[in-house]
Amino acid sequence: MGAIIDWNGNRNILASEDFILGLLGGVEDEVGPASAAIMYAIGLEWGRQDLRCFEIWFRREYGTSPHQANLKFVLETWWWPFTSQGWGRWRVDMTDRKQGFMFIDLFDSAVARTLGYVGKPVCHLYAGLFSGFFTEMMGQLVHCIEIQCYSMGEPYCQFLLGGKDRIDAAAFWLNEGATAKDIEVRLLNEKEGEPNDDDNPRSTFQ
Amino acid sequence: MISVTELLVENPLTGNYFASDVYVKGLIDSGLIENRRGDRLLALPESLIRGLYVSLEQEIGPAAESVLIGCGDRWGKDFYRRFYSGVTEYYGAPLTDLSAAELLWLLQECWKTHGWGELNLDQPYQPEGVLIVETRHSPFISHAPKTNRPMGFLECGILRSFFSQLNGQPLHCVQTTCESLGADCNRFVLGLENCLKRVEAMVESGRSHSDIMQTLVNPS
Amino acid sequence: MMTTLEALFNEPERHYLRPQELERLGEYINTLPERLELYRQLRDQEIALMQPVADALEKQLPQESMETVKQGIKQSVLVLRYCAMAMLLDDPTLVELRLRGWLPLMIKIHHTQAVDRVLYSLLNNRLTEVFTDQQIRLISPPLQMVQNLFYCEEIGVG
C-alpha cells in the first residue's frame, strides 16, 4: 500500500532535499522575511509532537519513561532515528548544562547542505526542533539558536540551547559578528561565580 | 537467427528502477540516506507532518494552504526533474520514448517506494482534457487536521507541477474527494485553469465528485 | 537481502538463536558451496544455456514476429539472472520483490504471452539437461516464484 513503517511503528515519507527547498520557498512566498520564524515554529511543533511518539516507544523498548532515565542516554536514543532517517549526526555537549546552557553540533544538516553557502545561519527548522523537544522533555521553556552554520562556510552547524535571556544575548552577539567560540566564552564569563544547581539535575535552563 | 550475445549487447537488461530494496540506501555512519543515483533523501517522520500542519495553522491561519500548495508545487517541479533524469539514465531512453503504461507504472512504483501511498489514473474524461489522479493511504493527508474540506494541499501542488511538466503546459489541480472526509480515495482533477475554474466553487459548495465531473464535461 | 535468514539476525538483544533457527542457518551455510558453484555455472554459461533455447523458440514459433521473440528472450535472461541471485542468497522472495509488476507489465506491453509459454517450457528442459537434480532443487524455488508471478497476474504461463 505504499507505506514505510519504521522500527518504532511510525510512518515515514521519503523525500529529496527538494522538500526542504519547497517548504522554504512556500513559506517565503507567504511571509517574506518572517520565514525564519515560521520555520522555527514548524520545528518547534515537530519537536513537541516527536516527544509524544518518543515517550511511547522509549517506554516500550526500555520499560521506563524517558523522564526517569539517564539524560545522556535519553538524548542519544532520541536522536538515533533521526540519524537513520537521514537528518545528519549530532554531538551533544552537556558540559555547561548546569550553567544553564548546552551546545549541539550537527553534521550534514539537511537544510544547510541543501542551500549551500548563504552567509548566515539557515537551520531554523532544526533549532525549533531542539527547542520543542527539550522544552517538553525538561518541562520548562528551552530556547535554541543556531550560532554556527554550514551555510556560513563552517564545517558543521552548532546550536545553543538555554533560557530566553541567554538566547537573546547570543542572538545579539551573533548579529554583532561574534563567532560561536566568542559566544561560548562570553556565556561562561557571565556565569562565573554563580552557584551550580546540582540538586535538581533536570532544572538546567534558567 | 537470433544471437543472444548480440541481443544483450544491443539492449542492456533493465528491471524495476524503483524497486524499494535497491532504490533507497542508508549510510548510517554519516546519518544520510540516498537513492540509487546518490541523491540525498530524508525520511520525514509523521511527527514532522503533524507539526507542519499544526504550526502553520497557529502561525499563519488560512494562508497555511497556500504555503503547502506552494511547497508541493516547487517540490513537484524538482520531483519531475529527478524522476526524468533517473528514469532516462537507467532505461537509456527519454521519458517520451516510454509507453503511457510504462510511464504510469514507473510513477506508481516511485510513489509507493517513497512511502507516499498508492496512485492511480482515472482517464474517462481525457478527451475533454481532464485527468483524474487518485491516491490512497496518503501520509500527507492522514496526519492533517480533520476539517470539512479536502486537505491534500501538498499532493495537489506536487501533482500539478509534475503533470504540467509532463504535458508541457501549465495545468491546474483541484481536489474533489479526500480520505480525511471519509472518501475511499483522494481524487485530484487536473486540467487547464479555465476548464477547472468552476470546480473549486463546486467543491466548496459540497458537491460530489461524480456530480462535479458531470457538470464539468456536460456544461448546460 | 536473504529476507528469511536476515530476520534471524534482527534481535540479538532479545534472545540467542533458537535451535531450529541455528539449524536453518546451518542448512544455508552447508549448501553455500553448491550455491556458489551453480551461480558460477549460470553466470559463465549464460549464452550457452540460452542460445539453444532461442534457436528452438524461433523454430517452434515461425509465425511470431522477430521483435516479440527477442523481447521474450531478453525477459527470460533477466528472469534467470534474478533467479540465480535469489538462489545464491536462498531468498526466492527477491524475485517477487524485484519483478512483481515489472515483468507482467513488460509481458503485456510487448505481447509476449504466447512466446513465454513455449519459452519457459524450453528453458525448464534446458536447465534439467544441463544441471544435476540437486542443482535443480536449489534453483527451483525462485523459478517457482516466477511462475507464481505469472499466475498472479493471470498471464497464464506455465
Short mmCIF file of C-alpha atoms in Angstrom, two decimals, chain A residues 1-4 6 9-27 29-31 37-38 41-43 45-46 48-50 52-53 80 82-89 107-111 113-114 125-126, chain B residues 24 27-33 39-52 54-56 58-60 63 66-68 70-72 74-75 78-79 81-82 111-118 136-140 142-143 154:
data_model
loop_
_atom_site.label_atom_id
_atom_site.label_comp_id
_atom_site.label_asym_id
_atom_site.label_seq_id
_atom_site.Cartn_x
_atom_site.Cartn_y
_atom_site.Cartn_z
CA MET A 1 0.00 0.00 0.00
CA GLY A 2 2.99 2.29 -0.35
CA ALA A 3 3.72 2.86 3.34
CA ILE A 4 7.13 2.89 5.05
CA ASP A 6 9.96 2.33 10.89
CA GLY A 9 5.89 1.65 14.20
CA ASN A 10 5.78 5.21 12.86
CA ARG A 11 5.13 6.03 9.24
CA ASN A 12 7.82 7.81 7.22
CA ILE A 13 7.71 9.66 3.93
CA LEU A 14 10.82 9.69 1.76
CA ALA A 15 11.58 13.00 0.13
CA SER A 16 14.54 14.52 -1.63
CA GLU A 17 16.13 17.74 -0.38
CA ASP A 18 13.65 19.45 -2.69
CA PHE A 19 11.07 19.13 0.08
CA ILE A 20 13.15 21.47 2.24
CA LEU A 21 13.58 23.91 -0.64
CA GLY A 22 9.89 23.70 -1.44
CA LEU A 23 8.88 24.35 2.14
CA LEU A 24 11.27 27.29 2.48
CA GLY A 25 10.06 28.73 -0.80
CA GLY A 26 6.40 28.22 0.06
CA VAL A 27 6.85 29.93 3.44
CA ASP A 29 6.31 33.48 -0.68
CA GLU A 30 3.71 33.86 2.01
CA VAL A 31 5.50 35.64 4.85
CA ALA A 37 10.44 32.47 12.48
CA ILE A 38 7.90 30.24 10.73
CA ALA A 41 7.79 27.37 14.69
CA ILE A 42 7.40 24.34 12.42
CA GLY A 43 10.46 22.76 14.03
CA GLU A 45 5.86 21.83 16.91
CA TRP A 46 7.70 18.92 15.28
CA ARG A 48 6.75 18.63 20.66
CA GLN A 49 4.95 16.06 18.56
CA ASP A 50 8.06 13.93 18.37
CA ARG A 52 4.96 12.18 22.28
CA CYS A 53 5.98 9.40 19.87
CA TRP A 80 19.25 7.84 16.70
CA PHE A 82 16.89 10.99 13.05
CA THR A 83 20.35 9.76 12.09
CA SER A 84 18.91 6.72 10.36
CA GLN A 85 16.26 8.91 8.71
CA GLY A 86 18.94 10.99 7.02
CA TRP A 87 18.82 14.14 9.18
CA GLY A 88 22.53 14.01 10.00
CA ARG A 89 24.64 13.06 13.01
CA PHE A 107 26.80 17.31 10.93
CA ASP A 108 25.28 17.35 7.44
CA SER A 109 22.23 19.44 8.21
CA ALA A 110 19.60 18.73 5.59
CA VAL A 111 18.74 22.44 5.39
CA ARG A 113 23.54 21.16 2.85
CA THR A 114 20.62 21.82 0.54
CA LEU A 125 13.87 24.12 11.42
CA TYR A 126 16.45 22.20 13.49
CA VAL B 24 16.96 3.51 -1.04
CA LEU B 27 24.58 5.42 5.17
CA ILE B 28 24.24 5.10 8.91
CA ASP B 29 27.81 6.19 9.72
CA SER B 30 27.18 9.61 8.25
CA GLY B 31 23.49 9.85 9.13
CA LEU B 32 22.46 10.07 5.49
CA ILE B 33 20.06 8.28 3.17
CA ASP B 39 20.77 11.96 -4.39
CA ARG B 40 20.19 12.68 -0.72
CA LEU B 41 16.87 11.56 0.74
CA LEU B 42 15.17 12.42 4.00
CA ALA B 43 12.65 10.30 5.84
CA LEU B 44 10.01 12.72 7.07
CA PRO B 45 8.51 11.24 10.23
CA GLU B 46 4.81 11.60 10.94
CA SER B 47 5.63 13.95 13.84
CA LEU B 48 7.06 16.42 11.28
CA ILE B 49 3.99 16.26 9.07
CA ARG B 50 1.67 16.72 12.06
CA GLY B 51 3.86 19.55 13.36
CA LEU B 52 3.80 21.20 9.95
CA VAL B 54 -0.38 22.46 13.49
CA SER B 55 2.29 25.17 13.40
CA LEU B 56 1.23 26.67 10.08
CA GLN B 58 -1.24 28.53 14.51
CA GLU B 59 1.18 30.94 12.87
CA ILE B 60 -0.48 32.00 9.64
CA ALA B 63 -2.55 31.16 4.48
CA SER B 66 -1.01 28.47 0.05
CA VAL B 67 2.24 27.61 1.82
CA LEU B 68 1.56 23.89 1.46
CA GLY B 70 3.48 26.36 -2.91
CA CYS B 71 5.74 23.81 -1.22
CA GLY B 72 4.15 20.98 -3.21
CA ARG B 74 8.19 23.55 -6.03
CA TRP B 75 8.76 20.06 -4.72
CA ASP B 78 12.12 19.08 -8.80
CA PHE B 79 10.48 15.70 -8.31
CA ARG B 81 13.29 16.66 -12.89
CA ARG B 82 14.73 13.87 -10.74
CA TRP B 111 5.15 6.91 -5.39
CA LYS B 112 4.99 3.66 -3.39
CA THR B 113 8.73 3.37 -2.84
CA HIS B 114 8.79 6.89 -1.40
CA GLY B 115 6.05 5.78 1.02
CA TRP B 116 3.51 8.21 -0.43
CA GLY B 117 0.74 5.59 -0.69
CA GLU B 118 -0.80 4.39 -3.93
CA ARG B 136 -4.80 6.12 -1.45
CA HIS B 137 -3.27 5.77 2.05
CA SER B 138 -1.81 9.23 1.71
CA PRO B 139 0.57 10.04 4.58
CA PHE B 140 0.26 13.73 3.70
CA SER B 142 -3.64 11.04 7.23
CA HIS B 143 -1.76 13.40 9.57
CA LEU B 154 0.91 19.15 -0.71
#
